Amino acid sequence: MNGIAWAGGNAEYLVGLVHELRKQQNETEWLEFKVDDAEPHSIGEYISALSNSAALHSKIKAYMVWGLTDLEHAIVGTHFRPHSTKVGNEDLESWLLKLLEPKILFTFHEVNVEGHRLVLLETQRATRRPVSFSGQEYIRIGQYKKKLRDFPEKERELWRAFDQTPFEDGIAEERVSAQEVLRILDYPSYFDLLKAPLPETPTGILDALASDELICPCEAGGWNITNLGAILFAKEISNFTTLKRKVMRVIMYKGRDRTQTLKEQDGTRGYASGFQALISYINGLLPSNEIMEEALRKTVPMFPEPAVRELVANALIHQDFSLTGAGPMVEIFEDRIEITNPGTPLVDPDRFVDTPPRSRNEALASLLRRIGICEERGSGWDKVVFETEFYQLPAPLAEVAVGNTRVVLYAHRSLARMDKADKVRAVYLHACLRCVSRQYLTNTSVRERFRIKPENIAMASRLIRDAVELGLIVPFDPEAGPKQMRYVPYWANPRGDQDQAS
């Protein structure tokens, strides 16, 4: 997570950054200068204070520099060596990380400036909540480090700043040259996906990327690449330190459990530029069935491709990027495919079909809609349910557990091999799909859904009765005769009852 940077290009950037920081007239809330004072516990407190202050002052990162004098900012060098410093028997960096909550990214760099060795600490700004060290949150008041709890007005202001800073506006890479932007972002894919002509000059390309806020001008010169630009159009997401855990991971197992892994691969490209290749890779791993059709043998995928596409897109779009160390994942089993993303949904999973879409990442979702990767009006889940019904599959399962959202698509099982939970979930989702199409669930529609023969009308009636008993569906008109009985989901109850599904 942390490390020393010796690469030529990176070293040049660090020298330039040190000179930019020296131009500050005074130490600020997001910047601290030291010569040799490097007591470990104090460093941890400064990381908390600087990170929180950077968020408060809308800064991308906060900095601490050893080897500069406090007032004149003269370059004198330092004896502090972070990568060989121990706290007990533990490396300084791992000791600091252990006591920080949440586990934010910070990096110690050693850099030679004008013949003197300096140490530069970069720490990302706090997001979503204040950063604490050893259980205590800190803030900078002017040039002084203070406990955040002693300044309630600053604490309230900090929480307001969190509420106003979406993930997409964050900076994935700071102070990048125009040439470097064009090297690390897949800009031809951006224009191709939008069906727009490629500008003839680099300036035209950069202006277009900036118009969609994929990049933005940097105060210190050059460009900043936003999280939106990096996550969607990076040639290599792993090049962006704060985003490399957000690649889509695809795992294929042998059998129905996780004991034997057959294949495992992490994505590399941005979500937009690499989406079609990702879907093709997943579909290539999915098992298939052979069926007979008009005396010809035909191979068909075990899972409908449109449903897989929608669920993968949803996992990318609706994940909670503030959860560190976790990313979206596709797991393929013999009898099912599970698609997981970090974060709990903003909409009750029971209401995915009828509720307008809500996303934590509106800018990301909006651009992917323009590109055509996701649905414009939240009809993606409707499409998933339709596809599973059309191919006579068990209903998809959406579940929330341990801060993650998981959707499971099941391979074909006959009605006789489905358990009661499978059956009532399928009946409920069938009612939802009918309802949003201004139709009703009936005995006939249930028989069509499960391909139950007309003479087995009682079987469909039992399925409906089970769903009614669980409160998942209700009669549209309770006074109607048995043959005219129609049903709607519990949330469309025409009587206005407040009964909820159990």
XYZ file of N, CA and C in Angstrom, residues 128 168 271 310-323 328 340-347 352 355-362 364-366 368-369 374-375 377-381 403-405 407:
153
model
N -16.139 10.186 3.103
C -17.288 9.544 3.771
C -17.316 9.761 5.277
N -16.978 10.321 -8.094
C -16.484 10.626 -9.429
C -15.649 11.900 -9.468
N -13.877 0.478 -16.944
C -15.179 -0.173 -17.060
C -15.817 0.040 -18.433
N -26.677 -7.140 -18.060
C -27.322 -6.157 -17.192
C -26.809 -6.257 -15.765
N -26.647 -7.469 -15.268
C -26.223 -7.630 -13.884
C -24.775 -7.216 -13.683
N -23.919 -7.491 -14.654
C -22.528 -7.041 -14.550
C -22.473 -5.513 -14.570
N -23.230 -4.894 -15.463
C -23.265 -3.429 -15.526
C -23.768 -2.848 -14.211
N -24.812 -3.441 -13.651
C -25.349 -2.949 -12.380
C -24.327 -3.049 -11.259
N -23.568 -4.155 -11.226
C -22.566 -4.326 -10.181
C -21.488 -3.256 -10.262
N -21.092 -2.894 -11.482
C -20.078 -1.848 -11.656
C -20.616 -0.488 -11.237
N -21.838 -0.194 -11.626
C -22.405 1.144 -11.442
C -22.806 1.419 -10.001
N -23.403 0.434 -9.343
C -24.023 0.677 -8.045
C -23.137 0.322 -6.863
N -21.876 -0.031 -7.109
C -21.006 -0.368 -5.987
C -20.702 0.863 -5.135
N -20.328 0.617 -3.901
C -19.932 1.685 -2.981
C -18.412 1.801 -3.028
N -17.921 2.826 -3.726
C -16.482 2.987 -3.908
C -15.759 3.383 -2.627
N -16.506 3.794 -1.613
C -15.857 4.201 -0.363
C -15.388 3.001 0.448
N -15.867 1.802 0.119
C -15.441 0.599 0.835
C -14.110 0.139 0.267
N -15.977 -5.341 -7.352
C -17.011 -6.213 -7.914
C -16.438 -7.555 -8.333
N -21.420 -9.996 -7.496
C -21.375 -9.298 -6.218
C -20.713 -7.939 -6.374
N -21.241 -6.955 -5.668
C -20.575 -5.650 -5.613
C -20.557 -5.133 -4.179
N -19.518 -4.352 -3.823
C -19.442 -3.798 -2.468
C -20.572 -2.784 -2.249
N -21.135 -2.789 -1.048
C -22.169 -1.817 -0.698
C -23.562 -2.408 -0.731
N -24.412 -1.859 0.107
C -25.810 -2.283 0.133
C -26.619 -1.381 -0.796
N -27.668 -1.906 -1.411
C -28.431 -1.112 -2.383
C -29.198 0.029 -1.724
N -29.424 1.095 -2.492
C -30.211 2.227 -2.015
C -31.702 1.971 -2.163
N -32.056 0.879 -2.821
C -33.447 0.495 -3.042
C -33.655 -0.890 -2.445
N -36.789 -3.763 -6.786
C -35.922 -3.474 -7.922
C -36.705 -3.286 -9.222
N -39.131 0.353 -8.761
C -38.626 1.615 -8.216
C -37.671 2.284 -9.198
N -37.826 3.596 -9.430
C -36.871 4.303 -10.298
C -35.448 4.129 -9.789
N -34.475 4.086 -10.692
C -33.102 3.797 -10.280
C -32.520 4.895 -9.401
N -31.751 4.466 -8.388
C -30.971 5.384 -7.566
C -29.554 4.850 -7.514
N -28.599 5.737 -7.671
C -27.211 5.297 -7.679
C -26.368 6.241 -6.835
N -25.381 5.665 -6.153
C -24.407 6.501 -5.447
C -23.528 7.258 -6.434
N -23.438 6.744 -7.649
C -22.470 7.239 -8.623
C -23.200 7.747 -9.862
N -23.876 8.888 -9.718
C -24.757 9.374 -10.774
C -23.996 9.760 -12.036
N -21.135 8.561 -13.125
C -20.699 7.328 -13.772
C -21.871 6.660 -14.488
N -23.011 6.561 -13.802
C -24.191 5.932 -14.409
C -24.656 6.711 -15.629
N -24.631 8.035 -15.541
C -25.101 8.868 -16.650
C -24.257 8.662 -17.901
N -22.361 6.042 -18.624
C -22.541 4.684 -19.138
C -23.892 4.530 -19.834
N -24.883 5.309 -19.438
C -26.158 5.297 -20.170
C -25.978 5.894 -21.556
N -25.620 0.679 -19.884
C -26.688 0.393 -18.936
C -27.974 1.058 -19.391
N -29.081 0.669 -18.738
C -30.396 1.146 -19.125
C -30.624 2.579 -18.657
N -33.668 4.055 -17.940
C -34.770 4.312 -17.007
C -34.916 3.213 -15.964
N -33.860 2.496 -15.674
C -33.932 1.499 -14.627
C -34.653 0.233 -15.025
N -34.736 -0.067 -16.323
C -35.440 -1.259 -16.772
C -34.520 -2.473 -16.834
N -33.287 -2.337 -16.361
C -32.346 -3.447 -16.423
C -32.814 -4.659 -15.644
N -33.313 -4.455 -14.409
C -33.787 -5.574 -13.596
C -35.018 -6.213 -14.229
N -22.383 -6.092 4.022
C -21.978 -4.920 3.260
C -21.871 -5.119 1.780
N -22.345 -6.250 1.260
C -22.289 -6.525 -0.172
C -23.682 -6.786 -0.717
N -23.839 -6.559 -2.007
C -25.064 -6.927 -2.714
C -24.713 -8.030 -3.704
N -26.327 -10.881 -6.574
C -27.428 -11.392 -7.386
C -27.009 -12.745 -7.939
